[in-house]
Every structure is written in C-alpha cells, then in structure tokens.
Amino acid sequence: MGSNDVPPPHIPSHVVPMCNFFLQVGGGLWTLCYLLLARESFRSQSYGMPLFALALNIFWEVVYALYVTETALEKSVFALWLLIDCAMVYGMTEYAKHEWTHSPDVARNIGAIFVAMAAAATLGHWTFAKWWIDNNVGRREGKFYRGVVGPDTTELAFWSAAICQVYLSAAGLCQLVVRQHSGGVSWSIWGSRTLGSIIGFNFMYAWEWYFWREAHEYFMSPFAVFLWASSLLCDFIYPYALWRIKKSERVLLYGRKVQSNNTASQPEKQLKLK
C-alpha cells in the first residue's frame, strides 16, 4: 500500500523509498511485538492484547492480505503476522479464564465471544475497504492501484489502521489499569509496539504529508490528529502505569501474575473456575 506510487515530477524522489523504509522498520518492530506477546502469554498464563483489539488487528490483516494489497512483500508480511497471531489467539483462549474469574459466563464462553468479535471486525474492515475501492475514493495523480490511477489505498490504510491503533492503545491502557497486574505484557512489548507505530505509521505519513502535501493532507485533518494524538497519549501514559503496577503486583507459581490484594494461590484460583 503506497509502494506502487509514482509521485508527480515536483515531488522529491526520496519520498516513496523513505516511506517504504519507515514502513519496513515499523513492520519489523510490530513482528517483534507479536512474537513477544505470544511468548509472554505462555510465560505469565495470560493475554496482553485486549479481545476486540486482537480481533481488529487479525482481521485487518486478513482483509488487506486477501483483498487490498498487491505486492508479494506485503502479502508475505501479513502471512507472517497471521502465523504469529495463531499463537496469540491460542494463548488468549487458553488463559483468558484467569482474567475473567469475576465473570464466569465470559470465562466459559470466551471462544464464542471472540468468534463474534472476529466476525464483526471482518465485516467492518471488508465493507470499508470494498466501499473505498469500488468508489475510487482518494483517486489522485501518482496513486496507482492495480496498474492504473485509482483509489488511494495508502489513505485507506491510514484510516483503518488509525482506528485500530487508537482502540488498541486506549483499551490496552484500560486493561492494564483494571487488572492491576502485568500479565501478558512487558516493557519490551510496549517498546516495540510504540516504536513500531511511531516509525511505521506516524513517521511514514508525516513524511508523505510534508513532502507530498496535496496527496496526504488528511494526515493533519482534525479527526486524523485526534486519532493519532490520542493513541500516542495513551502509549506515553502506559509506561507510568506499568511501572506503578509492576511495583505492587504478585507473581504466583508458574509465573502467573495477580494484583497485590489477591491472596488466593494459583491452585485455589484454578479450582474456582472448574
């Protein structure tokens, strides 16, 4: 998305290569984040990405891999992410019961709940992408799609990813504060996710906006600024919350983490869920 752009002659020649570089670095950091999320899920017997954020991310990748992207590199990155996602989903379905002891119905039906969220996320992503492409939304000089000047899939990806990102950032912060423990997350997960988003999303679109203004004015539109600024704000507050919570949480047998005032042992907690 954007790698096939052919900017007009007055646009600096470095714009597309630099944006591809930012995207690749950001994608690499997100790959690392996914790997760390999967590992931490098994280490701490929890899950780090909030349920609907996980559904939004996974099925954004499915829809864009199968319907939107054109290049083999983009499709291969999505395929790699989906492979790692399988481990994340397994960890969520296996260990979510520990995080929903206050709501046994959710704990027992977490698989069905996630399937419903996945269906909603897929429908939302697909209908938005189909509407965008079918109506040639964002058609501008230099924006090629399927070999001709057509819908701007770089802008399409901006709006859909911005919605996913702001939800993930806000829900992740809320989840951490509500749980009062760091199960499923870590400093390296926060660092790779935040830096990956800043480089692969904010830096990339800011570079395009600065050097190719007429095709990327949306990046500084009021609603766009609200989305990416809100996401950054949550991501910058997150380490303070993580630091405070790590100081007080308790680590149980086998690595599971609980809030400081949780006095039940791990076997006792597991017995209550049966």
PDB file of C-alpha atoms in Angstrom:
ATOM      1  CA  MET A   1       0.000   0.000   0.000  1.00  0.00           C
ATOM      2  CA  GLY A   2       1.820   3.008  -1.333  1.00  0.00           C
ATOM      3  CA  SER A   3       4.805   1.081  -2.694  1.00  0.00           C
ATOM      4  CA  ASN A   4       3.421   1.442  -6.248  1.00  0.00           C
ATOM      5  CA  ASP A   5       3.045   5.222  -6.004  1.00  0.00           C
ATOM      6  CA  VAL A   6       4.585   7.299  -8.793  1.00  0.00           C
ATOM      7  CA  PRO A   7       4.749  10.874  -7.452  1.00  0.00           C
ATOM      8  CA  PRO A   8       4.489  13.842  -9.836  1.00  0.00           C
ATOM      9  CA  PRO A   9       7.801  15.332 -11.052  1.00  0.00           C
ATOM     10  CA  HIS A  10       7.826  18.151  -8.499  1.00  0.00           C
ATOM     11  CA  ILE A  11       7.816  15.687  -5.575  1.00  0.00           C
ATOM     12  CA  PRO A  12      11.280  14.735  -4.209  1.00  0.00           C
ATOM     13  CA  SER A  13      12.437  11.326  -5.402  1.00  0.00           C
ATOM     14  CA  HIS A  14      13.171  10.154  -1.843  1.00  0.00           C
ATOM     15  CA  VAL A  15       9.537  10.190  -0.717  1.00  0.00           C
ATOM     16  CA  VAL A  16       8.486   6.667  -1.737  1.00  0.00           C
ATOM     17  CA  PRO A  17      11.798   4.947  -0.771  1.00  0.00           C
ATOM     18  CA  MET A  18      11.871   6.668   2.626  1.00  0.00           C
ATOM     19  CA  CYS A  19       8.249   5.810   3.316  1.00  0.00           C
ATOM     20  CA  ASN A  20       8.908   2.181   2.359  1.00  0.00           C
ATOM     21  CA  PHE A  21      11.866   2.214   4.752  1.00  0.00           C
ATOM     22  CA  PHE A  22       9.753   3.596   7.613  1.00  0.00           C
ATOM     23  CA  LEU A  23       7.078   1.007   6.867  1.00  0.00           C
ATOM     24  CA  GLN A  24       9.542  -1.876   6.845  1.00  0.00           C
ATOM     25  CA  VAL A  25      11.176  -0.809  10.118  1.00  0.00           C
ATOM     26  CA  GLY A  26       7.777  -0.341  11.729  1.00  0.00           C
ATOM     27  CA  GLY A  27       6.618  -3.703  10.388  1.00  0.00           C
ATOM     28  CA  GLY A  28       9.720  -5.382  11.798  1.00  0.00           C
ATOM     29  CA  LEU A  29       9.068  -3.896  15.230  1.00  0.00           C
ATOM     30  CA  TRP A  30       5.425  -4.995  15.108  1.00  0.00           C
ATOM     31  CA  THR A  31       6.565  -8.512  14.187  1.00  0.00           C
ATOM     32  CA  LEU A  32       8.805  -8.478  17.248  1.00  0.00           C
ATOM     33  CA  CYS A  33       5.898  -7.193  19.341  1.00  0.00           C
ATOM     34  CA  TYR A  34       3.671 -10.057  18.177  1.00  0.00           C
ATOM     35  CA  LEU A  35       6.363 -12.619  18.983  1.00  0.00           C
ATOM     36  CA  LEU A  36       6.855 -11.131  22.443  1.00  0.00           C
ATOM     37  CA  LEU A  37       3.094 -11.065  23.072  1.00  0.00           C
ATOM     38  CA  ALA A  38       2.849 -14.754  22.178  1.00  0.00           C
ATOM     39  CA  ARG A  39       5.812 -15.653  24.386  1.00  0.00           C
ATOM     40  CA  GLU A  40       4.592 -13.592  27.342  1.00  0.00           C
ATOM     41  CA  SER A  41       1.139 -15.146  27.088  1.00  0.00           C
ATOM     42  CA  PHE A  42       2.607 -18.592  27.807  1.00  0.00           C
ATOM     43  CA  ARG A  43       5.096 -17.310  30.371  1.00  0.00           C
ATOM     44  CA  SER A  44       2.556 -15.465  32.501  1.00  0.00           C
ATOM     45  CA  GLN A  45      -0.539 -17.529  31.604  1.00  0.00           C
ATOM     46  CA  SER A  46      -2.494 -14.508  30.419  1.00  0.00           C
ATOM     47  CA  TYR A  47      -3.014 -12.483  27.244  1.00  0.00           C
ATOM     48  CA  GLY A  48      -1.741  -8.999  26.530  1.00  0.00           C
ATOM     49  CA  MET A  49      -3.812  -7.638  23.654  1.00  0.00           C
ATOM     50  CA  PRO A  50      -7.432  -6.792  24.565  1.00  0.00           C
ATOM     51  CA  LEU A  51     -10.002  -9.095  22.984  1.00  0.00           C
ATOM     52  CA  PHE A  52     -11.577  -6.772  20.424  1.00  0.00           C
ATOM     53  CA  ALA A  53      -8.227  -5.164  19.629  1.00  0.00           C
ATOM     54  CA  LEU A  54      -6.909  -8.647  18.820  1.00  0.00           C
ATOM     55  CA  ALA A  55      -9.895  -9.296  16.550  1.00  0.00           C
ATOM     56  CA  LEU A  56      -9.487  -5.912  14.839  1.00  0.00           C
ATOM     57  CA  ASN A  57      -5.776  -6.474  14.227  1.00  0.00           C
ATOM     58  CA  ILE A  58      -6.005 -10.055  12.988  1.00  0.00           C
ATOM     59  CA  PHE A  59      -8.859  -9.490  10.589  1.00  0.00           C
ATOM     60  CA  TRP A  60      -7.419  -6.206   9.338  1.00  0.00           C
ATOM     61  CA  GLU A  61      -4.500  -8.385   8.243  1.00  0.00           C
ATOM     62  CA  VAL A  62      -6.812 -10.998   6.683  1.00  0.00           C
ATOM     63  CA  VAL A  63      -8.875  -8.475   4.702  1.00  0.00           C
ATOM     64  CA  TYR A  64      -5.894  -6.468   3.494  1.00  0.00           C
ATOM     65  CA  ALA A  65      -3.853  -9.563   2.605  1.00  0.00           C
ATOM     66  CA  LEU A  66      -6.667 -11.141   0.574  1.00  0.00           C
ATOM     67  CA  TYR A  67      -8.439  -8.090  -0.825  1.00  0.00           C
ATOM     68  CA  VAL A  68      -6.361  -4.900  -0.794  1.00  0.00           C
ATOM     69  CA  THR A  69      -2.603  -5.460  -1.060  1.00  0.00           C
ATOM     70  CA  GLU A  70      -0.873  -6.071  -4.395  1.00  0.00           C
ATOM     71  CA  THR A  71       2.810  -6.821  -3.754  1.00  0.00           C
ATOM     72  CA  ALA A  72       4.294 -10.147  -2.697  1.00  0.00           C
ATOM     73  CA  LEU A  73       6.233  -8.449   0.128  1.00  0.00           C
ATOM     74  CA  GLU A  74       3.070  -7.017   1.677  1.00  0.00           C
ATOM     75  CA  LYS A  75       1.266 -10.358   1.412  1.00  0.00           C
ATOM     76  CA  SER A  76       4.204 -12.239   2.947  1.00  0.00           C
ATOM     77  CA  VAL A  77       4.342  -9.840   5.923  1.00  0.00           C
ATOM     78  CA  PHE A  78       0.625 -10.301   6.536  1.00  0.00           C
ATOM     79  CA  ALA A  79       1.068 -14.092   6.289  1.00  0.00           C
ATOM     80  CA  LEU A  80       3.856 -13.990   8.888  1.00  0.00           C
ATOM     81  CA  TRP A  81       1.745 -11.875  11.235  1.00  0.00           C
ATOM     82  CA  LEU A  82      -1.204 -14.242  10.852  1.00  0.00           C
ATOM     83  CA  LEU A  83       1.009 -17.193  11.743  1.00  0.00           C
ATOM     84  CA  ILE A  84       2.112 -15.482  14.955  1.00  0.00           C
ATOM     85  CA  ASP A  85      -1.489 -14.429  15.593  1.00  0.00           C
ATOM     86  CA  CYS A  86      -2.453 -18.100  15.867  1.00  0.00           C
ATOM     87  CA  ALA A  87      -0.229 -18.443  18.941  1.00  0.00           C
ATOM     88  CA  MET A  88      -1.703 -15.258  20.418  1.00  0.00           C
ATOM     89  CA  VAL A  89      -5.262 -16.499  19.899  1.00  0.00           C
ATOM     90  CA  TYR A  90      -4.392 -19.871  21.424  1.00  0.00           C
ATOM     91  CA  GLY A  91      -2.899 -18.167  24.474  1.00  0.00           C
ATOM     92  CA  MET A  92      -5.974 -15.984  24.813  1.00  0.00           C
ATOM     93  CA  THR A  93      -8.422 -18.895  24.655  1.00  0.00           C
ATOM     94  CA  GLU A  94      -6.274 -20.995  26.998  1.00  0.00           C
ATOM     95  CA  TYR A  95      -5.615 -18.391  29.710  1.00  0.00           C
ATOM     96  CA  ALA A  96      -8.455 -15.870  29.483  1.00  0.00           C
ATOM     97  CA  LYS A  97     -10.281 -17.798  32.216  1.00  0.00           C
ATOM     98  CA  HIS A  98      -7.727 -16.482  34.720  1.00  0.00           C
ATOM     99  CA  GLU A  99      -8.605 -12.877  33.838  1.00  0.00           C
ATOM    100  CA  TRP A 100     -12.387 -13.337  33.916  1.00  0.00           C
ATOM    101  CA  THR A 101     -12.905 -15.020  37.299  1.00  0.00           C
ATOM    102  CA  HIS A 102     -15.217 -12.106  38.159  1.00  0.00           C
ATOM    103  CA  SER A 103     -17.441 -13.065  35.186  1.00  0.00           C
ATOM    104  CA  PRO A 104     -17.720 -16.878  34.872  1.00  0.00           C
ATOM    105  CA  ASP A 105     -20.043 -16.643  31.850  1.00  0.00           C
ATOM    106  CA  VAL A 106     -17.387 -14.742  29.900  1.00  0.00           C
ATOM    107  CA  ALA A 107     -14.685 -17.141  31.075  1.00  0.00           C
ATOM    108  CA  ARG A 108     -16.657 -20.177  29.905  1.00  0.00           C
ATOM    109  CA  ASN A 109     -17.641 -18.689  26.554  1.00  0.00           C
ATOM    110  CA  ILE A 110     -14.503 -16.756  25.634  1.00  0.00           C
ATOM    111  CA  GLY A 111     -14.088 -18.681  22.370  1.00  0.00           C
ATOM    112  CA  ALA A 112     -17.591 -17.891  21.154  1.00  0.00           C
ATOM    113  CA  ILE A 113     -17.237 -14.258  22.212  1.00  0.00           C
ATOM    114  CA  PHE A 114     -14.012 -13.930  20.232  1.00  0.00           C
ATOM    115  CA  VAL A 115     -15.605 -15.536  17.157  1.00  0.00           C
ATOM    116  CA  ALA A 116     -18.410 -12.956  17.301  1.00  0.00           C
ATOM    117  CA  MET A 117     -15.870 -10.141  17.637  1.00  0.00           C
ATOM    118  CA  ALA A 118     -13.887 -11.589  14.733  1.00  0.00           C
ATOM    119  CA  ALA A 119     -16.987 -11.668  12.526  1.00  0.00           C
ATOM    120  CA  ALA A 120     -17.794  -8.044  13.361  1.00  0.00           C
ATOM    121  CA  ALA A 121     -14.193  -6.949  12.740  1.00  0.00           C
ATOM    122  CA  THR A 122     -14.033  -8.768   9.398  1.00  0.00           C
ATOM    123  CA  LEU A 123     -17.333  -7.303   8.251  1.00  0.00           C
ATOM    124  CA  GLY A 124     -16.286  -3.788   9.232  1.00  0.00           C
ATOM    125  CA  HIS A 125     -12.870  -3.950   7.553  1.00  0.00           C
ATOM    126  CA  TRP A 126     -14.184  -5.592   4.387  1.00  0.00           C
ATOM    127  CA  THR A 127     -17.148  -3.267   3.868  1.00  0.00           C
ATOM    128  CA  PHE A 128     -14.969  -0.181   4.387  1.00  0.00           C
ATOM    129  CA  ALA A 129     -12.268  -1.428   2.001  1.00  0.00           C
ATOM    130  CA  LYS A 130     -14.816  -2.517  -0.623  1.00  0.00           C
ATOM    131  CA  TRP A 131     -16.633   0.838  -0.495  1.00  0.00           C
ATOM    132  CA  TRP A 132     -13.308   2.688  -0.788  1.00  0.00           C
ATOM    133  CA  ILE A 133     -12.015   0.679  -3.748  1.00  0.00           C
ATOM    134  CA  ASP A 134     -15.312   0.389  -5.636  1.00  0.00           C
ATOM    135  CA  ASN A 135     -15.832   4.156  -5.484  1.00  0.00           C
ATOM    136  CA  ASN A 136     -12.230   5.134  -6.291  1.00  0.00           C
ATOM    137  CA  VAL A 137     -12.023   7.134  -3.077  1.00  0.00           C
ATOM    138  CA  GLY A 138      -8.869   9.251  -2.856  1.00  0.00           C
ATOM    139  CA  ARG A 139      -8.128   8.990  -6.586  1.00  0.00           C
ATOM    140  CA  ARG A 140      -5.181  11.331  -7.168  1.00  0.00           C
ATOM    141  CA  GLU A 141      -2.276  11.831  -9.530  1.00  0.00           C
ATOM    142  CA  GLY A 142       0.509   9.407  -8.729  1.00  0.00           C
ATOM    143  CA  LYS A 143      -1.676   6.991  -6.761  1.00  0.00           C
ATOM    144  CA  PHE A 144      -1.751   3.739  -8.712  1.00  0.00           C
ATOM    145  CA  TYR A 145      -3.825   0.696  -7.888  1.00  0.00           C
ATOM    146  CA  ARG A 146      -3.911  -2.463  -9.995  1.00  0.00           C
ATOM    147  CA  GLY A 147      -1.898  -0.766 -12.707  1.00  0.00           C
ATOM    148  CA  VAL A 148      -3.954   2.410 -13.168  1.00  0.00           C
ATOM    149  CA  VAL A 149      -4.581   5.656 -11.312  1.00  0.00           C
ATOM    150  CA  GLY A 150      -7.240   4.652  -8.847  1.00  0.00           C
ATOM    151  CA  PRO A 151      -8.277   4.594  -5.194  1.00  0.00           C
ATOM    152  CA  ASP A 152      -5.610   5.698  -2.743  1.00  0.00           C
ATOM    153  CA  THR A 153      -5.004   2.578  -0.665  1.00  0.00           C
ATOM    154  CA  THR A 154      -2.381   4.453   1.361  1.00  0.00           C
ATOM    155  CA  GLU A 155      -5.150   6.689   2.701  1.00  0.00           C
ATOM    156  CA  LEU A 156      -7.469   3.689   3.083  1.00  0.00           C
ATOM    157  CA  ALA A 157      -4.830   2.004   5.242  1.00  0.00           C
ATOM    158  CA  PHE A 158      -4.353   5.212   7.229  1.00  0.00           C
ATOM    159  CA  TRP A 159      -7.969   5.493   8.366  1.00  0.00           C
ATOM    160  CA  SER A 160      -8.483   1.793   9.061  1.00  0.00           C
ATOM    161  CA  ALA A 161      -5.152   1.417  10.881  1.00  0.00           C
ATOM    162  CA  ALA A 162      -5.680   4.632  12.863  1.00  0.00           C
ATOM    163  CA  ILE A 163      -8.989   3.318  14.212  1.00  0.00           C
ATOM    164  CA  CYS A 164      -7.380   0.000  15.174  1.00  0.00           C
ATOM    165  CA  GLN A 165      -4.398   1.763  16.715  1.00  0.00           C
ATOM    166  CA  VAL A 166      -6.318   4.208  18.884  1.00  0.00           C
ATOM    167  CA  TYR A 167      -8.562   1.433  20.139  1.00  0.00           C
ATOM    168  CA  LEU A 168      -5.595  -0.830  20.926  1.00  0.00           C
ATOM    169  CA  SER A 169      -3.732   1.953  22.740  1.00  0.00           C
ATOM    170  CA  ALA A 170      -6.719   3.039  24.827  1.00  0.00           C
ATOM    171  CA  ALA A 171      -8.029  -0.469  25.547  1.00  0.00           C
ATOM    172  CA  GLY A 172      -4.536  -1.742  26.395  1.00  0.00           C
ATOM    173  CA  LEU A 173      -4.050   1.042  28.920  1.00  0.00           C
ATOM    174  CA  CYS A 174      -7.501   0.454  30.431  1.00  0.00           C
ATOM    175  CA  GLN A 175      -6.914  -3.297  30.612  1.00  0.00           C
ATOM    176  CA  LEU A 176      -3.651  -2.769  32.495  1.00  0.00           C
ATOM    177  CA  VAL A 177      -5.259  -0.385  34.981  1.00  0.00           C
ATOM    178  CA  VAL A 178      -8.306  -2.600  35.552  1.00  0.00           C
ATOM    179  CA  ARG A 179      -6.287  -5.789  36.019  1.00  0.00           C
ATOM    180  CA  GLN A 180      -3.675  -4.164  38.259  1.00  0.00           C
ATOM    181  CA  HIS A 181      -1.078  -6.677  37.075  1.00  0.00           C
ATOM    182  CA  SER A 182       1.179  -7.000  34.042  1.00  0.00           C
ATOM    183  CA  GLY A 183       0.221 -10.497  32.913  1.00  0.00           C
ATOM    184  CA  GLY A 184       0.629 -10.852  29.154  1.00  0.00           C
ATOM    185  CA  VAL A 185       2.597  -7.616  28.745  1.00  0.00           C
ATOM    186  CA  SER A 186       6.129  -6.361  29.335  1.00  0.00           C
ATOM    187  CA  TRP A 187       8.418  -3.389  28.814  1.00  0.00           C
ATOM    188  CA  SER A 188       9.722  -4.861  25.554  1.00  0.00           C
ATOM    189  CA  ILE A 189       6.189  -5.378  24.242  1.00  0.00           C
ATOM    190  CA  TRP A 190       5.281  -1.776  24.989  1.00  0.00           C
ATOM    191  CA  GLY A 191       8.555  -0.511  23.488  1.00  0.00           C
ATOM    192  CA  SER A 192       8.367  -2.490  20.242  1.00  0.00           C
ATOM    193  CA  ARG A 193       4.671  -1.693  19.733  1.00  0.00           C
ATOM    194  CA  THR A 194       5.017   2.017  20.439  1.00  0.00           C
ATOM    195  CA  LEU A 195       8.199   2.494  18.440  1.00  0.00           C
ATOM    196  CA  GLY A 196       6.791   0.381  15.600  1.00  0.00           C
ATOM    197  CA  SER A 197       3.696   2.565  15.445  1.00  0.00           C
ATOM    198  CA  ILE A 198       5.646   5.824  15.622  1.00  0.00           C
ATOM    199  CA  ILE A 199       8.077   4.825  12.858  1.00  0.00           C
ATOM    200  CA  GLY A 200       5.830   2.734  10.627  1.00  0.00           C
ATOM    201  CA  PHE A 201       2.727   4.911  10.952  1.00  0.00           C
ATOM    202  CA  ASN A 202       3.383   8.428  12.271  1.00  0.00           C
ATOM    203  CA  PHE A 203       6.803   8.973  10.674  1.00  0.00           C
ATOM    204  CA  MET A 204       5.718   7.480   7.357  1.00  0.00           C
ATOM    205  CA  TYR A 205       2.540   9.526   6.981  1.00  0.00           C
ATOM    206  CA  ALA A 206       4.178  12.673   8.341  1.00  0.00           C
ATOM    207  CA  TRP A 207       6.961  12.313   5.746  1.00  0.00           C
ATOM    208  CA  GLU A 208       4.399  11.968   2.959  1.00  0.00           C
ATOM    209  CA  TRP A 209       2.373  14.886   4.305  1.00  0.00           C
ATOM    210  CA  TYR A 210       5.425  17.161   4.490  1.00  0.00           C
ATOM    211  CA  PHE A 211       6.897  16.361   1.081  1.00  0.00           C
ATOM    212  CA  TRP A 212       3.778  15.412  -0.915  1.00  0.00           C
ATOM    213  CA  ARG A 213       1.210  17.638   0.730  1.00  0.00           C
ATOM    214  CA  GLU A 214      -1.550  17.629  -1.908  1.00  0.00           C
ATOM    215  CA  ALA A 215      -1.963  13.833  -1.718  1.00  0.00           C
ATOM    216  CA  HIS A 216      -1.698  13.489   2.066  1.00  0.00           C
ATOM    217  CA  GLU A 217      -3.465  16.479   3.583  1.00  0.00           C
ATOM    218  CA  TYR A 218      -5.703  14.083   5.512  1.00  0.00           C
ATOM    219  CA  PHE A 219      -2.855  13.309   7.930  1.00  0.00           C
ATOM    220  CA  MET A 220      -3.249  16.718   9.578  1.00  0.00           C
ATOM    221  CA  SER A 221      -7.039  16.941   9.336  1.00  0.00           C
ATOM    222  CA  PRO A 222      -8.724  17.486  12.730  1.00  0.00           C
ATOM    223  CA  PHE A 223     -10.148  13.963  13.003  1.00  0.00           C
ATOM    224  CA  ALA A 224      -6.858  12.357  11.946  1.00  0.00           C
ATOM    225  CA  VAL A 225      -4.922  14.387  14.519  1.00  0.00           C
ATOM    226  CA  PHE A 226      -7.445  13.354  17.164  1.00  0.00           C
ATOM    227  CA  LEU A 227      -6.914   9.673  16.300  1.00  0.00           C
ATOM    228  CA  TRP A 228      -3.119   9.514  16.195  1.00  0.00           C
ATOM    229  CA  ALA A 229      -2.606  12.024  19.014  1.00  0.00           C
ATOM    230  CA  SER A 230      -4.985  10.098  21.292  1.00  0.00           C
ATOM    231  CA  SER A 231      -3.133   6.903  20.501  1.00  0.00           C
ATOM    232  CA  LEU A 232       0.236   8.483  21.270  1.00  0.00           C
ATOM    233  CA  LEU A 233      -1.084   9.953  24.516  1.00  0.00           C
ATOM    234  CA  CYS A 234      -2.233   6.528  25.724  1.00  0.00           C
ATOM    235  CA  ASP A 235       1.056   4.952  24.655  1.00  0.00           C
ATOM    236  CA  PHE A 236       3.064   7.577  26.566  1.00  0.00           C
ATOM    237  CA  ILE A 237       0.946   7.190  29.719  1.00  0.00           C
ATOM    238  CA  TYR A 238       1.239   3.396  29.556  1.00  0.00           C
ATOM    239  CA  PRO A 239       4.826   3.051  30.877  1.00  0.00           C
ATOM    240  CA  TYR A 240       3.997   5.069  34.000  1.00  0.00           C
ATOM    241  CA  ALA A 241       1.010   2.798  34.710  1.00  0.00           C
ATOM    242  CA  LEU A 242       3.103  -0.294  34.001  1.00  0.00           C
ATOM    243  CA  TRP A 243       5.860   0.877  36.336  1.00  0.00           C
ATOM    244  CA  ARG A 244       3.425   1.569  39.178  1.00  0.00           C
ATOM    245  CA  ILE A 245       1.619  -1.748  38.759  1.00  0.00           C
ATOM    246  CA  LYS A 246       4.797  -3.830  38.500  1.00  0.00           C
ATOM    247  CA  LYS A 247       5.895  -2.424  41.858  1.00  0.00           C
ATOM    248  CA  SER A 248       2.866  -3.886  43.637  1.00  0.00           C
ATOM    249  CA  GLU A 249       1.761  -6.986  41.705  1.00  0.00           C
ATOM    250  CA  ARG A 250       2.317 -10.532  42.939  1.00  0.00           C
ATOM    251  CA  VAL A 251       3.826 -13.355  40.875  1.00  0.00           C
ATOM    252  CA  LEU A 252       2.320 -16.773  41.606  1.00  0.00           C
ATOM    253  CA  LEU A 253       3.599 -20.261  40.964  1.00  0.00           C
ATOM    254  CA  TYR A 254       4.268 -20.986  37.276  1.00  0.00           C
ATOM    255  CA  GLY A 255       4.667 -17.272  36.538  1.00  0.00           C
ATOM    256  CA  ARG A 256       1.076 -16.066  36.625  1.00  0.00           C
ATOM    257  CA  LYS A 257       0.629 -12.516  37.908  1.00  0.00           C
ATOM    258  CA  VAL A 258      -2.165 -11.073  40.062  1.00  0.00           C
ATOM    259  CA  GLN A 259      -2.915  -7.756  41.707  1.00  0.00           C
ATOM    260  CA  SER A 260      -1.360  -7.131  45.078  1.00  0.00           C
ATOM    261  CA  ASN A 261      -4.524  -7.658  47.140  1.00  0.00           C
ATOM    262  CA  ASN A 262      -5.304 -11.016  45.540  1.00  0.00           C
ATOM    263  CA  THR A 263      -4.485 -13.531  48.273  1.00  0.00           C
ATOM    264  CA  ALA A 264      -5.622 -16.718  46.543  1.00  0.00           C
ATOM    265  CA  SER A 265      -2.967 -19.181  45.465  1.00  0.00           C
ATOM    266  CA  GLN A 266      -2.858 -20.386  41.888  1.00  0.00           C
ATOM    267  CA  PRO A 267      -4.350 -23.841  42.569  1.00  0.00           C
ATOM    268  CA  GLU A 268      -7.184 -22.198  44.506  1.00  0.00           C
ATOM    269  CA  LYS A 269      -7.938 -19.804  41.667  1.00  0.00           C
ATOM    270  CA  GLN A 270      -7.951 -22.612  39.137  1.00  0.00           C
ATOM    271  CA  LEU A 271     -10.293 -24.672  41.339  1.00  0.00           C
ATOM    272  CA  LYS A 272     -12.856 -21.860  41.373  1.00  0.00           C
ATOM    273  CA  LEU A 273     -13.028 -21.886  37.582  1.00  0.00           C
ATOM    274  CA  LYS A 274     -13.911 -25.579  37.298  1.00  0.00           C
TER     275      LYS A 274
END
